[in-house]
Backbone as a printed PyTorch tensor [residue, N CA C, xyz], in Angstrom:
tensor([[[-23.2340,   7.6370,  -1.1490],
         [-23.1610,   6.2360,  -1.5370],
         [-22.3190,   5.4990,  -0.5030]],

        [[-22.8080,   4.4070,   0.0420],
         [-22.0460,   3.6490,   1.0250],
         [-20.8900,   2.9350,   0.3400]],

        [[-19.9030,   2.5020,   1.1510],
         [-18.7280,   1.8360,   0.5930],
         [-19.0570,   0.6360,  -0.2550]],

        [[-20.0720,  -0.1550,   0.1310],
         [-20.4070,  -1.3570,  -0.6350],
         [-21.1300,  -1.0180,  -1.9390]],

        [[-21.7090,   0.1960,  -2.0200],
         [-22.4060,   0.6200,  -3.2350],
         [-21.5300,   1.4750,  -4.1490]],

        [[-20.3070,   1.7370,  -3.7140],
         [-19.3730,   2.5490,  -4.4900],
         [-19.1010,   1.8670,  -5.8340]],

        [[-19.1070,   2.6360,  -6.9070],
         [-18.8280,   2.1030,  -8.2330],
         [-17.3210,   2.0890,  -8.4520]],

        [[-16.7630,   0.8960,  -8.6400],
         [-15.3190,   0.7550,  -8.8110],
         [-14.9910,   0.2330, -10.2070]],

        [[-13.7830,   0.5070, -10.6300],
         [-13.3300,   0.0720, -11.9500],
         [-13.0390,  -1.4250, -11.9440]],

        [[-13.4840,  -2.1020, -12.9930],
         [-13.1340,  -3.5030, -13.2030],
         [-11.9480,  -3.5560, -14.1510]],

        [[-11.0670,  -4.5000, -13.9150],
         [ -9.8700,  -4.6740, -14.7430],
         [ -9.8470,  -6.0890, -15.2770]],

        [[ -9.1370,  -6.2920, -16.3790],
         [ -8.9440,  -7.6530, -16.8750],
         [ -7.6530,  -8.2060, -16.2940]],

        [[ -7.3580,  -9.4460, -16.6020],
         [ -6.1660, -10.1040, -16.0820],
         [ -4.8960,  -9.3560, -16.4590]],

        [[ -4.9090,  -8.6940, -17.6120],
         [ -3.7330,  -7.9730, -18.0830],
         [ -3.5350,  -6.6000, -17.4600]],

        [[ -4.4920,  -6.1390, -16.6580],
         [ -4.3320,  -4.8610, -15.9830],
         [ -4.9310,  -3.6690, -16.7080]],

        [[ -5.9040,  -3.9210, -17.5840],
         [ -6.5690,  -2.8540, -18.3250],
         [ -7.9850,  -2.6750, -17.7900]],

        [[ -8.3830,  -1.4180, -17.5880],
         [ -9.7530,  -1.1350, -17.1370],
         [-10.7310,  -1.5680, -18.2220]],

        [[-11.7720,  -2.3150, -17.8260],
         [-12.7190,  -2.8640, -18.8010],
         [-14.1790,  -2.6160, -18.4430]],

        [[-14.4360,  -1.9100, -17.3670],
         [-15.8270,  -1.6710, -16.9820],
         [-15.9170,  -1.2110, -15.5520]],

        [[-17.1000,  -1.3970, -14.9650],
         [-17.3240,  -0.9740, -13.5880],
         [-18.3740,  -1.8630, -12.9380]],

        [[-18.3270,  -1.9350, -11.6280],
         [-19.3090,  -2.6750, -10.8330],
         [-19.3100,  -2.0870,  -9.4320]],

        [[-20.3780,  -2.3470,  -8.6970],
         [-20.4040,  -1.8780,  -7.3160],
         [-19.4170,  -2.7080,  -6.4960]],

        [[-18.8480,  -2.0680,  -5.4900],
         [-17.8180,  -2.6840,  -4.6560],
         [-18.2970,  -4.0080,  -4.0430]],

        [[-19.5380,  -4.0590,  -3.5890],
         [-20.0430,  -5.2820,  -2.9710],
         [-20.0200,  -6.4510,  -3.9540]],

        [[-20.3030,  -6.1970,  -5.2200],
         [-20.2620,  -7.2550,  -6.2380],
         [-18.8180,  -7.6840,  -6.5030]],

        [[-17.9050,  -6.7110,  -6.5550],
         [-16.4820,  -7.0280,  -6.7630],
         [-15.9980,  -7.9670,  -5.6640]],

        [[-16.3690,  -7.6560,  -4.4150],
         [-15.9640,  -8.5000,  -3.2860],
         [-16.6430,  -9.8690,  -3.3510]],

        [[-17.9480,  -9.8840,  -3.5620],
         [-18.7190, -11.1400,  -3.5350],
         [-18.3120, -12.0990,  -4.6460]],

        [[-18.0150, -11.5540,  -5.8360],
         [-17.6970, -12.4010,  -6.9900],
         [-16.2040, -12.4940,  -7.2680]],

        [[-15.3860, -11.8790,  -6.4090],
         [-13.9280, -11.9130,  -6.5620],
         [-13.5030, -11.4480,  -7.9530]],

        [[-14.0400, -10.3040,  -8.3570],
         [-13.7450,  -9.7500,  -9.6840],
         [-12.4130,  -9.0200,  -9.6820]],

        [[-11.7510,  -9.0440, -10.8490],
         [-10.4990,  -8.3100, -11.0020],
         [-10.7730,  -6.8160, -10.9030]],

        [[ -9.9770,  -6.1400, -10.0930],
         [-10.0650,  -4.6950,  -9.9350],
         [ -8.6460,  -4.1680,  -9.7310]],

        [[ -8.5240,  -2.8990,  -9.3690],
         [ -7.2000,  -2.3040,  -9.1850],
         [ -7.1990,  -1.4320,  -7.9400]],

        [[ -6.0040,  -1.1950,  -7.4360],
         [ -5.8120,  -0.2880,  -6.3030],
         [ -4.6390,   0.6250,  -6.6170]],

        [[ -4.7030,   1.8310,  -6.0950],
         [ -3.5710,   2.7480,  -6.1160],
         [ -3.0080,   2.7730,  -4.7150]],

        [[ -1.7290,   2.4290,  -4.5510],
         [ -1.1130,   2.3230,  -3.2210],
         [  0.1860,   3.1280,  -3.1870]],

        [[  0.4460,   3.7400,  -2.0290],
         [  1.5990,   4.6320,  -1.8950],
         [  2.4410,   4.2430,  -0.6870]],

        [[  3.7260,   4.0520,  -0.9230],
         [  4.7100,   3.8440,   0.1290],
         [  5.2430,   5.2240,   0.5040]],

        [[  5.0520,   5.6290,   1.7600],
         [  5.5140,   6.9480,   2.2020],
         [  6.8480,   6.7780,   2.9150]],

        [[  7.8780,   7.4100,   2.3460],
         [  9.2210,   7.3700,   2.9350],
         [  9.6010,   8.7550,   3.4290]],

        [[ 10.4380,   8.7750,   4.4340],
         [ 10.9660,  10.0430,   4.9270],
         [ 11.7870,  10.7000,   3.8210]],

        [[ 12.0130,  11.9920,   3.9350],
         [ 12.7320,  12.6890,   2.8660],
         [ 14.1360,  12.1370,   2.6630]],

        [[ 14.7670,  11.6000,   3.7190],
         [ 16.0950,  11.0080,   3.5550],
         [ 16.0310,   9.5670,   3.0550]],

        [[ 14.8210,   9.0080,   2.9530],
         [ 14.6460,   7.6640,   2.4170],
         [ 14.9390,   6.5480,   3.3930]],

        [[ 15.3210,   6.8740,   4.6360],
         [ 15.7320,   5.8480,   5.5890],
         [ 14.5950,   5.2120,   6.3760]],

        [[ 13.4080,   5.8090,   6.3230],
         [ 12.2710,   5.3000,   7.0930],
         [ 11.0250,   5.2290,   6.2330]],

        [[ 10.1050,   4.3550,   6.6530],
         [  8.8180,   4.1670,   5.9820],
         [  7.7240,   4.3420,   7.0310]],

        [[  6.6480,   5.0130,   6.6400],
         [  5.5220,   5.2100,   7.5510],
         [  4.5740,   4.0270,   7.4450]],

        [[  4.2570,   3.4070,   8.5730],
         [  3.3110,   2.3010,   8.6270],
         [  2.1050,   2.7270,   9.4530]],

        [[  0.9720,   2.1150,   9.1810],
         [ -0.2450,   2.4550,   9.9190],
         [ -1.0460,   1.2010,  10.2260]],

        [[ -1.7920,   1.2760,  11.3300],
         [ -2.6420,   0.1790,  11.7720],
         [ -4.0600,   0.4300,  11.2850]],

        [[ -4.6000,  -0.5270,  10.5460],
         [ -5.9630,  -0.4270,  10.0130],
         [ -6.9820,  -0.6430,  11.1390]],

        [[ -8.1290,  -0.0150,  11.0080],
         [ -9.1720,  -0.1470,  12.0300],
         [ -9.7530,  -1.5540,  12.0210]],

        [[-10.3870,  -1.9520,  13.1190],
         [-11.0270,  -3.2690,  13.1720],
         [-12.2920,  -3.3510,  12.3230]],

        [[-12.7400,  -2.2350,  11.7720],
         [-13.9660,  -2.2340,  10.9630],
         [-13.6980,  -2.3060,   9.4650]],

        [[-12.4360,  -2.3930,   9.0390],
         [-12.1240,  -2.4960,   7.6070],
         [-12.7230,  -3.7830,   7.0400]],

        [[-13.1980,  -3.7320,   5.7780],
         [-13.8480,  -4.9140,   5.1970],
         [-12.8700,  -6.0170,   4.8280]],

        [[-11.6250,  -5.6800,   4.5900],
         [-10.5810,  -6.6950,   4.3800],
         [ -9.3750,  -6.3350,   5.2540]],

        [[ -8.7630,  -7.3410,   5.7910],
         [ -7.5670,  -7.2100,   6.6300],
         [ -7.7350,  -6.1980,   7.7650]],

        [[ -8.7920,  -6.3430,   8.5770],
         [ -8.9500,  -5.4330,   9.7160],
         [ -7.8520,  -5.6500,  10.7580]],

        [[ -7.5530,  -4.6020,  11.5150],
         [ -6.6000,  -4.6530,  12.6390],
         [ -5.2350,  -5.2110,  12.2440]],

        [[ -4.7820,  -4.8510,  11.0560],
         [ -3.4530,  -5.2580,  10.6070],
         [ -2.6620,  -4.0210,  10.2120]],

        [[ -1.3490,  -4.1550,  10.2340],
         [ -0.4540,  -3.0560,   9.8560],
         [ -0.2430,  -3.0650,   8.3490]],

        [[  0.0190,  -1.8950,   7.8070],
         [  0.2990,  -1.7600,   6.3750],
         [  1.2880,  -0.6220,   6.1760]],

        [[  2.0980,  -0.7360,   5.1520],
         [  3.0250,   0.3480,   4.7960],
         [  2.5710,   1.0520,   3.5210]],

        [[  1.4430,   0.6510,   2.9860],
         [  0.8980,   1.2490,   1.7760],
         [ -0.3890,   1.9860,   2.1190]],

        [[ -0.4530,   3.2660,   1.8450],
         [ -1.7210,   3.9930,   1.9170],
         [ -2.3790,   3.7950,   0.5640]],

        [[ -3.6380,   3.4210,   0.5450],
         [ -4.2570,   3.2180,  -0.7540],
         [ -5.6340,   2.6340,  -0.6710]],

        [[ -6.1850,   2.3880,  -1.8440],
         [ -7.5180,   1.8350,  -1.9220],
         [ -7.8940,   1.4770,  -3.3470]],

        [[ -9.1250,   1.0490,  -3.4890],
         [ -9.6370,   0.5770,  -4.7710],
         [ -9.8730,   1.7390,  -5.7280]],

        [[ -9.4870,   1.5310,  -6.9860],
         [ -9.6810,   2.5270,  -8.0390],
         [-11.1770,   2.6440,  -8.3500]],

        [[-11.6910,   3.8570,  -8.2510],
         [-13.1030,   4.1110,  -8.5560],
         [-13.3110,   4.1260, -10.0700]],

        [[-14.5360,   3.8780, -10.4840],
         [-14.8770,   3.9370, -11.9110],
         [-14.5170,   5.3220, -12.4450]],

        [[-13.8250,   5.3610, -13.5920],
         [-13.4330,   6.6200, -14.2160],
         [-12.1940,   7.2620, -13.6340]],

        [[-11.5590,   6.6170, -12.6800],
         [-10.3800,   7.1570, -12.0010],
         [ -9.1380,   6.4050, -12.4700]],

        [[ -8.0080,   7.0920, -12.5730],
         [ -6.7480,   6.4050, -12.8800],
         [ -6.1540,   5.8750, -11.5800]],

        [[ -5.2740,   4.8690, -11.6600],
         [ -4.6120,   4.3960, -10.4440],
         [ -3.8330,   5.5100,  -9.7260]],

        [[ -3.2070,   6.4130, -10.4770],
         [ -2.4710,   7.5050,  -9.8300],
         [ -3.4220,   8.4610,  -9.1220]],

        [[ -4.5490,   8.7850,  -9.7650],
         [ -5.5410,   9.6410,  -9.1060],
         [ -6.0460,   8.9760,  -7.8270]],

        [[ -6.2820,   7.6710,  -7.8890],
         [ -6.7220,   6.9240,  -6.7200],
         [ -5.6690,   6.9920,  -5.6170]],

        [[ -4.4230,   6.7450,  -5.9640],
         [ -3.3380,   6.7700,  -4.9800],
         [ -3.2590,   8.1380,  -4.3050]],

        [[ -3.3450,   9.1910,  -5.0820],
         [ -3.2960,  10.5530,  -4.5510],
         [ -4.4920,  10.8120,  -3.6190]],

        [[ -5.6770,  10.3960,  -4.0380],
         [ -6.8900,  10.5740,  -3.2320],
         [ -6.7910,   9.8040,  -1.9210]],

        [[ -6.3870,   8.5540,  -1.9920],
         [ -6.3070,   7.7170,  -0.7990],
         [ -5.2270,   8.2020,   0.1720]],

        [[ -4.1100,   8.6740,  -0.3510],
         [ -3.0490,   9.2170,   0.4950],
         [ -3.5660,  10.4200,   1.2810]],

        [[ -4.3370,  11.2640,   0.6210],
         [ -4.9230,  12.4280,   1.2860],
         [ -5.9790,  11.9990,   2.3000]],

        [[ -6.8430,  11.0560,   1.9290],
         [ -7.9150,  10.6160,   2.8200],
         [ -7.3790,   9.8900,   4.0530]],

        [[ -6.4980,   8.9140,   3.8450],
         [ -6.0490,   8.0580,   4.9450],
         [ -5.0340,   8.7300,   5.8600]],

        [[ -4.0760,   9.4510,   5.2590],
         [ -2.9690,   9.9910,   6.0490],
         [ -2.8880,  11.5110,   6.0460]],

        [[ -3.7760,  12.1770,   5.3070],
         [ -3.7770,  13.6300,   5.2910],
         [ -2.6030,  14.2430,   4.5530]],

        [[ -2.0320,  13.5030,   3.6100],
         [ -0.8680,  13.9780,   2.8510],
         [ -1.3470,  14.5270,   1.5090]],

        [[ -1.0360,  15.7910,   1.2630],
         [ -1.4640,  16.4770,   0.0320],
         [ -0.2610,  17.0820,  -0.6820]],

        [[ -0.3630,  17.1780,  -2.0000],
         [  0.5990,  17.9360,  -2.7940],
         [  1.9790,  17.3410,  -2.9320]],

        [[  2.1250,  16.0370,  -2.7600],
         [  3.4360,  15.4090,  -2.9120],
         [  3.5600,  14.7960,  -4.3010]],

        [[  4.7740,  14.6670,  -4.7590],
         [  5.0300,  13.9970,  -6.0410],
         [  4.9480,  12.4900,  -5.8230]],

        [[  4.2490,  11.8070,  -6.7190],
         [  4.1750,  10.3530,  -6.6660],
         [  5.0910,   9.7720,  -7.7370]],

        [[  5.9870,   8.9240,  -7.3120],
         [  6.8860,   8.2410,  -8.2450],
         [  6.3330,   6.8430,  -8.5020]],

        [[  6.0030,   6.5130,  -9.7700],
         [  5.5240,   5.1540, -10.0670],
         [  6.6110,   4.1230,  -9.7720]],

        [[  6.2200,   3.0090,  -9.1740],
         [  7.1700,   1.9510,  -8.8360],
         [  6.9840,   0.7100,  -9.6960]],

        [[  5.8620,   0.0230,  -9.5310],
         [  5.5840,  -1.2250, -10.2410],
         [  4.1280,  -1.5840, -10.0100]],

        [[  3.6620,  -2.6370, -10.6660],
         [  2.3180,  -3.1710, -10.4220],
         [  2.4940,  -4.5450,  -9.7920]],

        [[  1.8810,  -4.7140,  -8.6420],
         [  1.9420,  -5.9810,  -7.9170],
         [  0.5600,  -6.6280,  -7.9870]],

        [[  0.4970,  -7.8650,  -8.4340],
         [ -0.7860,  -8.5550,  -8.5830],
         [ -1.0710,  -9.4100,  -7.3560]],

        [[ -2.2880,  -9.2810,  -6.8550],
         [ -2.7910, -10.1430,  -5.7850],
         [ -3.8820, -11.0180,  -6.3820]],

        [[ -3.7270, -12.3240,  -6.2430],
         [ -4.7500, -13.2780,  -6.6550],
         [ -4.6670, -14.4480,  -5.6780]],

        [[ -5.2790, -14.2480,  -4.5000],
         [ -5.1290, -15.2070,  -3.4120],
         [ -6.3660, -16.0570,  -3.1510]],

        [[ -7.2990, -16.0690,  -4.0890],
         [ -8.5140, -16.8400,  -3.9070],
         [ -9.6710, -16.0240,  -3.3470]],

        [[ -9.3540, -14.9120,  -2.6990],
         [-10.4140, -14.0420,  -2.1760],
         [-10.3460, -12.6350,  -2.7590]],

        [[ -9.1770, -12.2430,  -3.2160],
         [ -8.9810, -10.9120,  -3.8000],
         [ -8.1740, -11.0570,  -5.0820]],

        [[ -8.6490, -10.3860,  -6.1300],
         [ -7.9330, -10.3480,  -7.4130],
         [ -7.7370,  -8.8830,  -7.7680]],

        [[ -6.5130,  -8.4070,  -7.5920],
         [ -6.2760,  -6.9690,  -7.7000],
         [ -4.9160,  -6.6610,  -8.3060]],

        [[ -4.9090,  -5.6520,  -9.1630],
         [ -3.6690,  -5.0660,  -9.6780],
         [ -3.3570,  -3.8810,  -8.7720]],

        [[ -2.2790,  -3.9830,  -7.9970],
         [ -1.8750,  -2.9110,  -7.0850],
         [ -0.8540,  -2.0280,  -7.7900]],

        [[ -1.2840,  -0.8460,  -8.2080],
         [ -0.3960,   0.1120,  -8.8570],
         [  0.3380,   0.8590,  -7.7540]],

        [[  1.6300,   0.5740,  -7.6030],
         [  2.4110,   1.0800,  -6.4800],
         [  3.1680,   2.3580,  -6.8430]],

        [[  3.1480,   3.2890,  -5.8980],
         [  3.8420,   4.5680,  -6.0240],
         [  4.6280,   4.8130,  -4.7390]],

        [[  5.5710,   5.7420,  -4.8280],
         [  6.3170,   6.1710,  -3.6530],
         [  6.2050,   7.6780,  -3.5250]],

        [[  6.1300,   8.1480,  -2.2760],
         [  6.1390,   9.5810,  -1.9840],
         [  7.1330,   9.8290,  -0.8580]],

        [[  7.7410,  10.9980,  -0.8680],
         [  8.6240,  11.4160,   0.2270],
         [  7.8880,  12.4780,   1.0300]],

        [[  7.8110,  12.2750,   2.3480],
         [  7.0570,  13.1790,   3.2190],
         [  7.5090,  12.9580,   4.6540]],

        [[  7.7800,  14.0280,   5.3670],
         [  8.2090,  13.9230,   6.7590],
         [  7.0890,  14.2140,   7.7500]],

        [[  5.9090,  14.5170,   7.2620],
         [  4.7870,  14.7990,   8.1380],
         [  4.3990,  16.2550,   8.0230]],

        [[  3.3480,  16.6090,   8.6830],
         [  2.5780,  15.8150,   9.6280],
         [  1.6080,  14.8650,   8.9310]],

        [[  1.0640,  13.9400,   9.7130],
         [  0.0560,  13.0060,   9.2370],
         [ -1.2470,  13.2670,   9.9770]],

        [[ -2.3330,  13.1710,   9.2620],
         [ -3.6690,  13.2950,   9.8470],
         [ -4.4250,  12.0300,   9.4590]],

        [[ -4.6140,  11.1330,  10.4200],
         [ -5.2540,   9.8460,  10.1490],
         [ -6.7610,   9.9860,  10.0150]],

        [[ -7.3090,   9.2620,   9.0480],
         [ -8.7630,   9.1820,   8.9050],
         [ -9.2550,   8.1780,   9.9540]],

        [[-10.0170,   8.6240,  10.9530],
         [-10.4020,   7.7380,  12.0610],
         [-11.1410,   6.4740,  11.6440]],

        [[-11.8800,   6.5030,  10.5500],
         [-12.6160,   5.3050,  10.1310],
         [-11.7140,   4.2620,   9.4690]],

        [[-10.4630,   4.6460,   9.1640],
         [ -9.5710,   3.7070,   8.4820],
         [ -8.2620,   3.4290,   9.2110]],

        [[ -7.7570,   4.4100,   9.9720],
         [ -6.4290,   4.2910,  10.5760],
         [ -6.5110,   4.5200,  12.0840]],

        [[ -5.9980,   3.5580,  12.8540],
         [ -5.9760,   3.6570,  14.3070],
         [ -4.7680,   4.4670,  14.7700]],

        [[ -3.6070,   4.1500,  14.2240],
         [ -2.3620,   4.8230,  14.5930],
         [ -1.3340,   4.6040,  13.5030]],

        [[ -0.2340,   5.3410,  13.6000],
         [  0.8540,   5.1840,  12.6420],
         [  2.1800,   5.4870,  13.2970]],

        [[  3.2570,   5.0510,  12.6290],
         [  4.6080,   5.3010,  13.1470],
         [  5.6370,   5.1050,  12.0340]],

        [[  6.7950,   5.6590,  12.2610],
         [  7.9170,   5.4630,  11.3490],
         [  8.6690,   4.1990,  11.7330]],

        [[  9.0840,   3.4370,  10.7290],
         [  9.9970,   2.3160,  10.9260],
         [ 11.2020,   2.5350,  10.0280]],

        [[ 12.3800,   2.2060,  10.5250],
         [ 13.5440,   2.2190,   9.6420],
         [ 13.3530,   1.1160,   8.6030]],

        [[ 14.1280,   1.1630,   7.5420],
         [ 14.0230,   0.1150,   6.5290],
         [ 14.3250,  -1.2550,   7.1230]],

        [[ 15.3060,  -1.3150,   8.0300],
         [ 15.6350,  -2.5940,   8.6560],
         [ 14.4810,  -3.1000,   9.5130]],

        [[ 13.8360,  -2.1960,  10.2710],
         [ 12.6930,  -2.5960,  11.0900],
         [ 11.5370,  -3.0890,  10.2200]],

        [[ 11.2700,  -2.3840,   9.1430],
         [ 10.2010,  -2.8020,   8.2420],
         [ 10.5010,  -4.1790,   7.6610]],

        [[ 11.7110,  -4.3790,   7.1960],
         [ 12.0760,  -5.6810,   6.6250],
         [ 11.8800,  -6.7920,   7.6600]],

        [[ 12.2620,  -6.5410,   8.9030],
         [ 12.0770,  -7.5380,   9.9650],
         [ 10.6080,  -7.8640,  10.1750]],

        [[  9.7510,  -6.8340,  10.2020],
         [  8.3080,  -7.0620,  10.3380],
         [  7.7990,  -7.9180,   9.1860]],

        [[  8.2210,  -7.5790,   7.9690],
         [  7.7410,  -8.2790,   6.7810],
         [  8.1830,  -9.7340,   6.7490]],

        [[  9.3920,  -9.9920,   7.2170],
         [  9.9360, -11.3460,   7.1870],
         [  9.4360, -12.2190,   8.3340]],

        [[  8.7790, -11.6080,   9.3210],
         [  8.2340, -12.3470,  10.4530],
         [  6.8070, -12.7910,  10.1290]],

        [[  6.5870, -14.0970,   9.8990],
         [  5.2450, -14.5630,   9.5350],
         [  4.2090, -14.3390,  10.6340]],

        [[  4.6480, -14.0890,  11.8660],
         [  3.7350, -13.8490,  12.9800],
         [  3.2940, -12.3840,  13.0810]],

        [[  3.9460, -11.4950,  12.3360],
         [  3.5590, -10.0840,  12.4200],
         [  2.1920,  -9.8940,  11.7660]],

        [[  1.4030,  -9.0200,  12.3540],
         [  0.0610,  -8.7450,  11.8310],
         [  0.1880,  -7.7030,  10.7230]],

        [[  0.5330,  -8.1550,   9.5430],
         [  0.7490,  -7.2670,   8.4120],
         [ -0.1980,  -7.6670,   7.2870]],

        [[ -0.7540,  -6.6870,   6.5910],
         [ -1.6550,  -6.9470,   5.4690],
         [ -0.9340,  -7.8670,   4.4730]],

        [[ -1.5340,  -9.0140,   4.1160],
         [ -0.8360,  -9.9730,   3.2450],
         [ -0.3760,  -9.4030,   1.9050]],

        [[ -1.2540,  -8.7020,   1.1820],
         [ -0.8110,  -8.1710,  -0.1060],
         [  0.1530,  -7.0150,   0.0830]],

        [[  0.0120,  -6.2720,   1.1730],
         [  0.9690,  -5.2110,   1.4860],
         [  2.3430,  -5.7740,   1.7910]],

        [[  2.3520,  -6.9080,   2.5090],
         [  3.6190,  -7.5840,   2.8170],
         [  4.3180,  -8.0050,   1.5160]],

        [[  3.5600,  -8.6660,   0.6300],
         [  4.1570,  -9.1270,  -0.6260],
         [  4.6370,  -7.9560,  -1.4840]],

        [[  3.8420,  -6.8810,  -1.5290],
         [  4.2510,  -5.7030,  -2.2890],
         [  5.5050,  -5.0570,  -1.7260]],

        [[  5.5950,  -4.9800,  -0.4000],
         [  6.7770,  -4.3740,   0.2310],
         [  8.0100,  -5.2590,   0.0530]],

        [[  7.8280,  -6.5730,   0.1430],
         [  8.9620,  -7.4690,  -0.1060],
         [  9.4380,  -7.3490,  -1.5490]],

        [[  8.4980,  -7.1680,  -2.4730],
         [  8.8830,  -6.9330,  -3.8720],
         [  9.6390,  -5.6130,  -3.9900]],

        [[  9.1800,  -4.6060,  -3.2730],
         [  9.8780,  -3.3160,  -3.2840],
         [ 11.3120,  -3.4950,  -2.7860]],

        [[ 11.4940,  -4.2150,  -1.6540],
         [ 12.8440,  -4.4710,  -1.1360],
         [ 13.6800,  -5.2490,  -2.1480]],

        [[ 13.0760,  -6.2480,  -2.8030],
         [ 13.8210,  -7.0370,  -3.7980],
         [ 14.3470,  -6.1320,  -4.8980]],

        [[ 13.5070,  -5.2320,  -5.3930],
         [ 13.9090,  -4.3200,  -6.4570],
         [ 14.9590,  -3.3230,  -5.9700]],

        [[ 14.7720,  -2.7970,  -4.7620],
         [ 15.7510,  -1.8560,  -4.2080],
         [ 17.1000,  -2.5470,  -3.9860]],

        [[ 17.0600,  -3.7880,  -3.4840],
         [ 18.2940,  -4.5420,  -3.2820],
         [ 18.9990,  -4.7880,  -4.6110]],

        [[ 18.2280,  -5.0870,  -5.6470],
         [ 18.8150,  -5.3240,  -6.9690],
         [ 19.5270,  -4.0730,  -7.4830]],

        [[ 19.0150,  -2.9240,  -7.1080],
         [ 19.6490,  -1.6640,  -7.4970],
         [ 20.7500,  -1.2610,  -6.5250]],

        [[ 20.8730,  -1.9980,  -5.4220],
         [ 21.9120,  -1.7220,  -4.4450],
         [ 21.5900,  -0.6040,  -3.4690]],

        [[ 20.3450,  -0.1320,  -3.4630],
         [ 20.0100,   1.0220,  -2.6180],
         [ 19.8240,   0.6680,  -1.1500]],

        [[ 19.0720,  -0.3750,  -0.8250],
         [ 18.8500,  -0.6680,   0.5920],
         [ 20.0420,  -1.3950,   1.1880]],

        [[ 20.7470,  -2.1720,   0.3960],
         [ 21.9640,  -2.8210,   0.9000],
         [ 23.0050,  -1.7750,   1.2630]],

        [[ 23.1070,  -0.7260,   0.4360],
         [ 24.0630,   0.3460,   0.7370],
         [ 23.6960,   1.0390,   2.0310]],

        [[ 22.4070,   1.2640,   2.2620],
         [ 21.9580,   1.8680,   3.5230],
         [ 22.3350,   0.9830,   4.6830]],

        [[ 22.1280,  -0.2950,   4.5570],
         [ 22.4500,  -1.2380,   5.6270],
         [ 23.9500,  -1.2150,   5.9040]],

        [[ 24.7730,  -1.2080,   4.8610],
         [ 26.2240,  -1.1620,   5.0200],
         [ 26.6730,   0.1170,   5.6960]],

        [[ 26.0430,   1.2490,   5.3560],
         [ 26.4120,   2.5350,   5.9490],
         [ 26.1660,   2.5610,   7.4490]],

        [[ 25.1900,   1.8130,   7.9270],
         [ 24.8370,   1.8390,   9.3550],
         [ 25.6270,   0.8540,  10.1790]],

        [[ 26.3580,  -0.0460,   9.5550],
         [ 27.1200,  -1.0540,  10.3190],
         [ 28.4910,  -0.5310,  10.6800]]])
């Protein structure tokens, strides 16, 4: 089945699975759907793995992202999707996924509940050539700088999700403490 014919889960505004439709219809009609996305951090938590999307991606081609993930298939849970996409895109298998939060994207072209997870992994990474051009580690400070720079080529919903992640981490005092330790 081609990507546009893939059967994906439909969600309602509240974030509950309510049916299924082919991916091409979800895109064409801007239907609510969901994604499972994973932030990969180094085992010490000081770095995040980012990757450059291929120019052939159907949304946000040739942009950087810190979330490995994709659309939830019909009959799949967001966690199962996140685990599958992490393995497909970055070659990461057998890691524990920690649920983080759900970030909603509704920008006029995409309506999606992004179920966010975190994994700790130091590598190796095996990129899926049809989806990932390259990848690299960024420190938390470097990632924050990329996200705060409106000129950086970063996936828009990924940027908002990562900024939300930083907001929550800052509220808990975790990333601020890291920043203080390095000064």
